[in-house]
JSON list of C-alpha atoms in Angstrom, two decimals:
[
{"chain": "A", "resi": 66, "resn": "UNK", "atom": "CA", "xyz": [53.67, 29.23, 65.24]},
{"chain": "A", "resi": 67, "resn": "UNK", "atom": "CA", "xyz": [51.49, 31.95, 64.01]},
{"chain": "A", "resi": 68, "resn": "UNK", "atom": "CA", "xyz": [52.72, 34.67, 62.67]},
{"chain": "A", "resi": 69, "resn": "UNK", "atom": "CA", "xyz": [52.20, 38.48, 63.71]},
{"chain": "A", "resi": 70, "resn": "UNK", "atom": "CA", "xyz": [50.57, 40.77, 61.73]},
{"chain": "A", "resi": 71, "resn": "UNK", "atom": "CA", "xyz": [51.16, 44.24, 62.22]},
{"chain": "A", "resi": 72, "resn": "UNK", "atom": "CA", "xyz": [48.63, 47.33, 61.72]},
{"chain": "A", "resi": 73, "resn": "UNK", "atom": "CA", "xyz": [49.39, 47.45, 58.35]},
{"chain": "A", "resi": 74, "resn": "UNK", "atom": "CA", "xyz": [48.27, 43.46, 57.78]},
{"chain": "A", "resi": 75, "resn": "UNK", "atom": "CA", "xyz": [51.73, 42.55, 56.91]},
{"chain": "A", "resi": 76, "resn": "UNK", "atom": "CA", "xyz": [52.84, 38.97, 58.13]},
{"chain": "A", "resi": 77, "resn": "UNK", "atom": "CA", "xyz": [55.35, 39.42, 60.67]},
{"chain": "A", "resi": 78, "resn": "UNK", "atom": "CA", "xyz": [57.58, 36.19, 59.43]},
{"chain": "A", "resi": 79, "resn": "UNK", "atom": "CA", "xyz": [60.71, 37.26, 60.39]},
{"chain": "A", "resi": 80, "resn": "UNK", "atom": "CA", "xyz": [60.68, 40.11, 63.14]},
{"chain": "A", "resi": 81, "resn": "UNK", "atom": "CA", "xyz": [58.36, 40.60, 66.11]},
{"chain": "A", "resi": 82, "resn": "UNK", "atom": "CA", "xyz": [55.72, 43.13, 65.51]},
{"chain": "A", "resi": 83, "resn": "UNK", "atom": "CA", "xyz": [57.43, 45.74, 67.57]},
{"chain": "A", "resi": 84, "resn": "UNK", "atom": "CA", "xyz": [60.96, 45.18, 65.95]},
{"chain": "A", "resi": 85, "resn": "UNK", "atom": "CA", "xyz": [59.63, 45.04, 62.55]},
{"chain": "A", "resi": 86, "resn": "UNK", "atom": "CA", "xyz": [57.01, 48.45, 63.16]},
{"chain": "A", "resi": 87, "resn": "UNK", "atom": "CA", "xyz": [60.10, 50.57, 64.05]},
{"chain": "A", "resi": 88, "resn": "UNK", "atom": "CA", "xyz": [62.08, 49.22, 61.11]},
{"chain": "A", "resi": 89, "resn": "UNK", "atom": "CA", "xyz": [59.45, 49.79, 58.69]},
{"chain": "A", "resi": 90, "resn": "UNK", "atom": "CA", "xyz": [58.83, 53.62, 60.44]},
{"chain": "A", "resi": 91, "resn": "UNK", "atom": "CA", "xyz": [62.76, 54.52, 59.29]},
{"chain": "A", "resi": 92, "resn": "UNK", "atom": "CA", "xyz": [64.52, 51.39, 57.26]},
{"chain": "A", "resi": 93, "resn": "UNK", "atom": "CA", "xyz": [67.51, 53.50, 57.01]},
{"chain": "A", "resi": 94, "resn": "UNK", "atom": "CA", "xyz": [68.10, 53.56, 60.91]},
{"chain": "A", "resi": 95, "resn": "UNK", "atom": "CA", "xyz": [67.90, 49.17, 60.52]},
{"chain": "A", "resi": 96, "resn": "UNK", "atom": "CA", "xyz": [69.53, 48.69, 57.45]},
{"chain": "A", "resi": 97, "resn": "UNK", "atom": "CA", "xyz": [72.76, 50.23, 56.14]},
{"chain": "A", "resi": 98, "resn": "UNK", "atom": "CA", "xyz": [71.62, 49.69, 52.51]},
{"chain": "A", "resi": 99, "resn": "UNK", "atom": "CA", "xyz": [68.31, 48.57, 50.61]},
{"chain": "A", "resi": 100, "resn": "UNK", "atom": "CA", "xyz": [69.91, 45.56, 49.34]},
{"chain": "A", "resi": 101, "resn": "UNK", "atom": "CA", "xyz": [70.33, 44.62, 53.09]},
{"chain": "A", "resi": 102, "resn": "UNK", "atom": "CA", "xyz": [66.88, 44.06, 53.41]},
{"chain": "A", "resi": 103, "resn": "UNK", "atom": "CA", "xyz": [66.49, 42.08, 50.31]},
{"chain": "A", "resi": 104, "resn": "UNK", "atom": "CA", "xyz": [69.66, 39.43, 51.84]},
{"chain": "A", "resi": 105, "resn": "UNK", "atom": "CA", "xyz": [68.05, 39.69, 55.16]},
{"chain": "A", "resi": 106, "resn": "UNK", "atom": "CA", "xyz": [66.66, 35.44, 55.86]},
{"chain": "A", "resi": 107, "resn": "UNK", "atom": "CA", "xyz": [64.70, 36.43, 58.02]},
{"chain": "A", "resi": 108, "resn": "UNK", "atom": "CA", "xyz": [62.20, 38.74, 56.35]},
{"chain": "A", "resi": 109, "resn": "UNK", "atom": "CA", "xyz": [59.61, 37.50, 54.45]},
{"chain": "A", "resi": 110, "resn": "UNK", "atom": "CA", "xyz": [58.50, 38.56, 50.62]},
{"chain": "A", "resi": 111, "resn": "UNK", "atom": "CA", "xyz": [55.73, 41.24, 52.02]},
{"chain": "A", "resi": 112, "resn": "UNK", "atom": "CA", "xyz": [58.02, 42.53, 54.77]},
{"chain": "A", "resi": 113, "resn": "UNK", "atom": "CA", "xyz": [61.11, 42.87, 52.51]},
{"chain": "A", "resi": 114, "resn": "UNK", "atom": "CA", "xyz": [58.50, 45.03, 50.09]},
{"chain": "A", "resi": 115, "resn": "UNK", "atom": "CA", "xyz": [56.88, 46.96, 52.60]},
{"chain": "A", "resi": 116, "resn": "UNK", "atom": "CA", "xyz": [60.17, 48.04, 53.96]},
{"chain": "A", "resi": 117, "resn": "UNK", "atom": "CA", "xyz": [61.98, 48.97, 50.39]},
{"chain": "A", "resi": 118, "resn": "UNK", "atom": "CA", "xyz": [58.58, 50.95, 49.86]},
{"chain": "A", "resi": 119, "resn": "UNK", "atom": "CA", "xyz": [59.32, 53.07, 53.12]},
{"chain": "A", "resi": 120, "resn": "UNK", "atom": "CA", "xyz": [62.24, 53.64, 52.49]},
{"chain": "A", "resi": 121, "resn": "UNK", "atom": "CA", "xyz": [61.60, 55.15, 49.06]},
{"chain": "A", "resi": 122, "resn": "UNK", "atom": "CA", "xyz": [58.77, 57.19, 50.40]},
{"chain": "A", "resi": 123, "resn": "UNK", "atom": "CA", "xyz": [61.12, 58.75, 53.12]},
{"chain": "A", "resi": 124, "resn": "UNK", "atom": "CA", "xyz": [63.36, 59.62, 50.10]},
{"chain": "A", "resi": 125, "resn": "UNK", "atom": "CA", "xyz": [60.63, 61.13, 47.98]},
{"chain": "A", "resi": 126, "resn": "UNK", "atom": "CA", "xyz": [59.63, 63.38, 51.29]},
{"chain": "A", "resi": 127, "resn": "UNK", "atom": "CA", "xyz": [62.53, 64.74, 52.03]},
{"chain": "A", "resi": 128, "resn": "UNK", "atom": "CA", "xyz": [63.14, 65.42, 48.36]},
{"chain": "A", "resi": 129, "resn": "UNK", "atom": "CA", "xyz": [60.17, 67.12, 48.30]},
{"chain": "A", "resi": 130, "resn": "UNK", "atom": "CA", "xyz": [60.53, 69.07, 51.26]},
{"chain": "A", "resi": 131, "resn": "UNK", "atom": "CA", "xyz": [63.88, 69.99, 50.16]},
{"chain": "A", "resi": 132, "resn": "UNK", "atom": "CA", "xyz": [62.43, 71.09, 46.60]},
{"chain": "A", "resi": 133, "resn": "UNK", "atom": "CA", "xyz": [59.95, 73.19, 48.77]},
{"chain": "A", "resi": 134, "resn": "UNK", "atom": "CA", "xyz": [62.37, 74.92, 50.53]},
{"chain": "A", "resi": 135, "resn": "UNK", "atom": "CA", "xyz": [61.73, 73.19, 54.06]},
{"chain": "A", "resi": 136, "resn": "UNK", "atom": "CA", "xyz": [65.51, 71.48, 53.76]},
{"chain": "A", "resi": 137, "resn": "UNK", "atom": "CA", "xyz": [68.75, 72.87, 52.45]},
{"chain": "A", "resi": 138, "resn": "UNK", "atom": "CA", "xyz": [69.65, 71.73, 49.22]},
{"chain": "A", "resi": 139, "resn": "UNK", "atom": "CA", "xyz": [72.84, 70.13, 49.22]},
{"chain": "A", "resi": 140, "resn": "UNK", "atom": "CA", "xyz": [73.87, 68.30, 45.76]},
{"chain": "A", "resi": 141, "resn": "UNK", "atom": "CA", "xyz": [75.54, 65.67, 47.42]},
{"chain": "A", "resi": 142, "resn": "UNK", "atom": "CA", "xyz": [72.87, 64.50, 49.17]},
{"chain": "A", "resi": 143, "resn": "UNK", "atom": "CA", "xyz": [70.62, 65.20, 46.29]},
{"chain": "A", "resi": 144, "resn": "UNK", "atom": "CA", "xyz": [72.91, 63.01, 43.93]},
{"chain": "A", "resi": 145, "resn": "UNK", "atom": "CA", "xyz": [73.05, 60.01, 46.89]},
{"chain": "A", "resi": 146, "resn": "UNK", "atom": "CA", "xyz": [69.08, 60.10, 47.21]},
{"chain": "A", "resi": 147, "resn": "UNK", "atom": "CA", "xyz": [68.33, 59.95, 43.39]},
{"chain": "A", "resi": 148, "resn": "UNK", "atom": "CA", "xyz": [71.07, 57.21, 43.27]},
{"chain": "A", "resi": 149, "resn": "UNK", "atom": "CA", "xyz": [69.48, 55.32, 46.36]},
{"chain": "A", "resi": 150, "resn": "UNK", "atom": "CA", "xyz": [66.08, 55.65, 44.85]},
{"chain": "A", "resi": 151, "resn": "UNK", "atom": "CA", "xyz": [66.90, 54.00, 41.45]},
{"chain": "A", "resi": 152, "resn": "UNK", "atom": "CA", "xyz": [68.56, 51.18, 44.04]},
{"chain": "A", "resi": 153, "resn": "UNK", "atom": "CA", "xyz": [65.15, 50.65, 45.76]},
{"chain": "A", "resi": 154, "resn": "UNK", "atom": "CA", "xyz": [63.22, 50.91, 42.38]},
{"chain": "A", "resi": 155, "resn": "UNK", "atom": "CA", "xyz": [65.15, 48.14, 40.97]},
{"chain": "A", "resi": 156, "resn": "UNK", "atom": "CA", "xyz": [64.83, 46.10, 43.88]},
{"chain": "A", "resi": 157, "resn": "UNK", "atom": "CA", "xyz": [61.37, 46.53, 44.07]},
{"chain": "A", "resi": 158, "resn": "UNK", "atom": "CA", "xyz": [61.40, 45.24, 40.67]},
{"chain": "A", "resi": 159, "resn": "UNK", "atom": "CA", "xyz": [63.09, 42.32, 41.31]},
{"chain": "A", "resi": 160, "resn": "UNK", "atom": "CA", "xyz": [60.08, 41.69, 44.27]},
{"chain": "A", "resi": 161, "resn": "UNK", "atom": "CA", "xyz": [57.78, 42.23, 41.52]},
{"chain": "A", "resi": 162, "resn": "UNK", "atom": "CA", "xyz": [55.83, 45.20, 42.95]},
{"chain": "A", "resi": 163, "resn": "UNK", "atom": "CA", "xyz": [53.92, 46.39, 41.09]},
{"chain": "A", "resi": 164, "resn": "UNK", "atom": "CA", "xyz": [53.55, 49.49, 39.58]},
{"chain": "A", "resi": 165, "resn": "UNK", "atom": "CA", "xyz": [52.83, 52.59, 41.90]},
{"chain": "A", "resi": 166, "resn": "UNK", "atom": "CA", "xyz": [52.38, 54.93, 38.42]},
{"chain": "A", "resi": 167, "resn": "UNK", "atom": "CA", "xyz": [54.07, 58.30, 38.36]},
{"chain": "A", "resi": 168, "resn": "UNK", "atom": "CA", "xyz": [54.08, 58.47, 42.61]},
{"chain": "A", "resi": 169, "resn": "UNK", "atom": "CA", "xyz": [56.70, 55.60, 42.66]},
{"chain": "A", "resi": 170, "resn": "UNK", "atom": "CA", "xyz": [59.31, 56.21, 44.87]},
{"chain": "A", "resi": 171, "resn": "UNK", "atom": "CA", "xyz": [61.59, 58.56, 43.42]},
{"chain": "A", "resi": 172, "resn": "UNK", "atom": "CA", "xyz": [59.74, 58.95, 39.85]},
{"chain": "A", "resi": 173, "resn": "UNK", "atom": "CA", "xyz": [57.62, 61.60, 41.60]},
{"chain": "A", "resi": 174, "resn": "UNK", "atom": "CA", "xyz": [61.14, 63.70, 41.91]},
{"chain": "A", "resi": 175, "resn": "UNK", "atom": "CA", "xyz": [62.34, 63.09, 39.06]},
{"chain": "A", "resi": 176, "resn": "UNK", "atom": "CA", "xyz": [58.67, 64.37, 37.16]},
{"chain": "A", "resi": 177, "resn": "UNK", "atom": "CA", "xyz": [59.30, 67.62, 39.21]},
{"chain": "A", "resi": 178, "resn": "UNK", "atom": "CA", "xyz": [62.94, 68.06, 38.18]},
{"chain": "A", "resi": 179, "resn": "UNK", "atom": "CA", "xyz": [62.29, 67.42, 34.28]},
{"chain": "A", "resi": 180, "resn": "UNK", "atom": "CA", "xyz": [59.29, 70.20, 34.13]}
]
């Protein structure tokens, strides 16, 4: 069997292209938790990393946009996003992904917040 690669050149080990595009366009709506993905059989190395990396990016974007203004700040959600991105940071370390420098998912926030 060969495997599927979607637009992004990830193999597509696991989920058809389709399925796995719309998971890795909003994790969150696929996964109840980022350590979901990383028990999931059927996903391979590169898809498990691709999709922990989306879903820290949607976190850093809507922190941003809620930094900005665009969102309502609620602390609650605030506290659940900077605890969720730590979550996907460590699992991301335990994929061994490397380093994204300071625009890692959720370091970018935290840059902002300290200045």
């Amino acid at each position: 069997m060969t495997a599927k690669v979607s637009g992004q050149g990830v193999p597509q080990a696991g989920l058809p292209g389709e399925d796995f595009d719309a998971a890795a366009a909003d994790p969150s709506a696929f996964y109840p938790a980022p350590e979901a993905i990383m028990s999931d059989p059927e996903l391979s190395h590169a898809q498990k990393l691709r999709l922990l990396q989306e879903w820290g990016h949607d976190i850093t974007d809507h922190q941003t946009a809620t930094n900005e203004g665009m969102a309502p700040p609620d602390a609650e959600t605030r506290t659940t996003e900077a605890g969720l991105a730590q979550r996907i940071n460590a699992l991301l370390d335990q994929l061994g992904a490397a380093p994204e420098g300071d625009d890692s998912p959720g370091r970018t926030v935290w840059k902002r917040l300290g200045s």
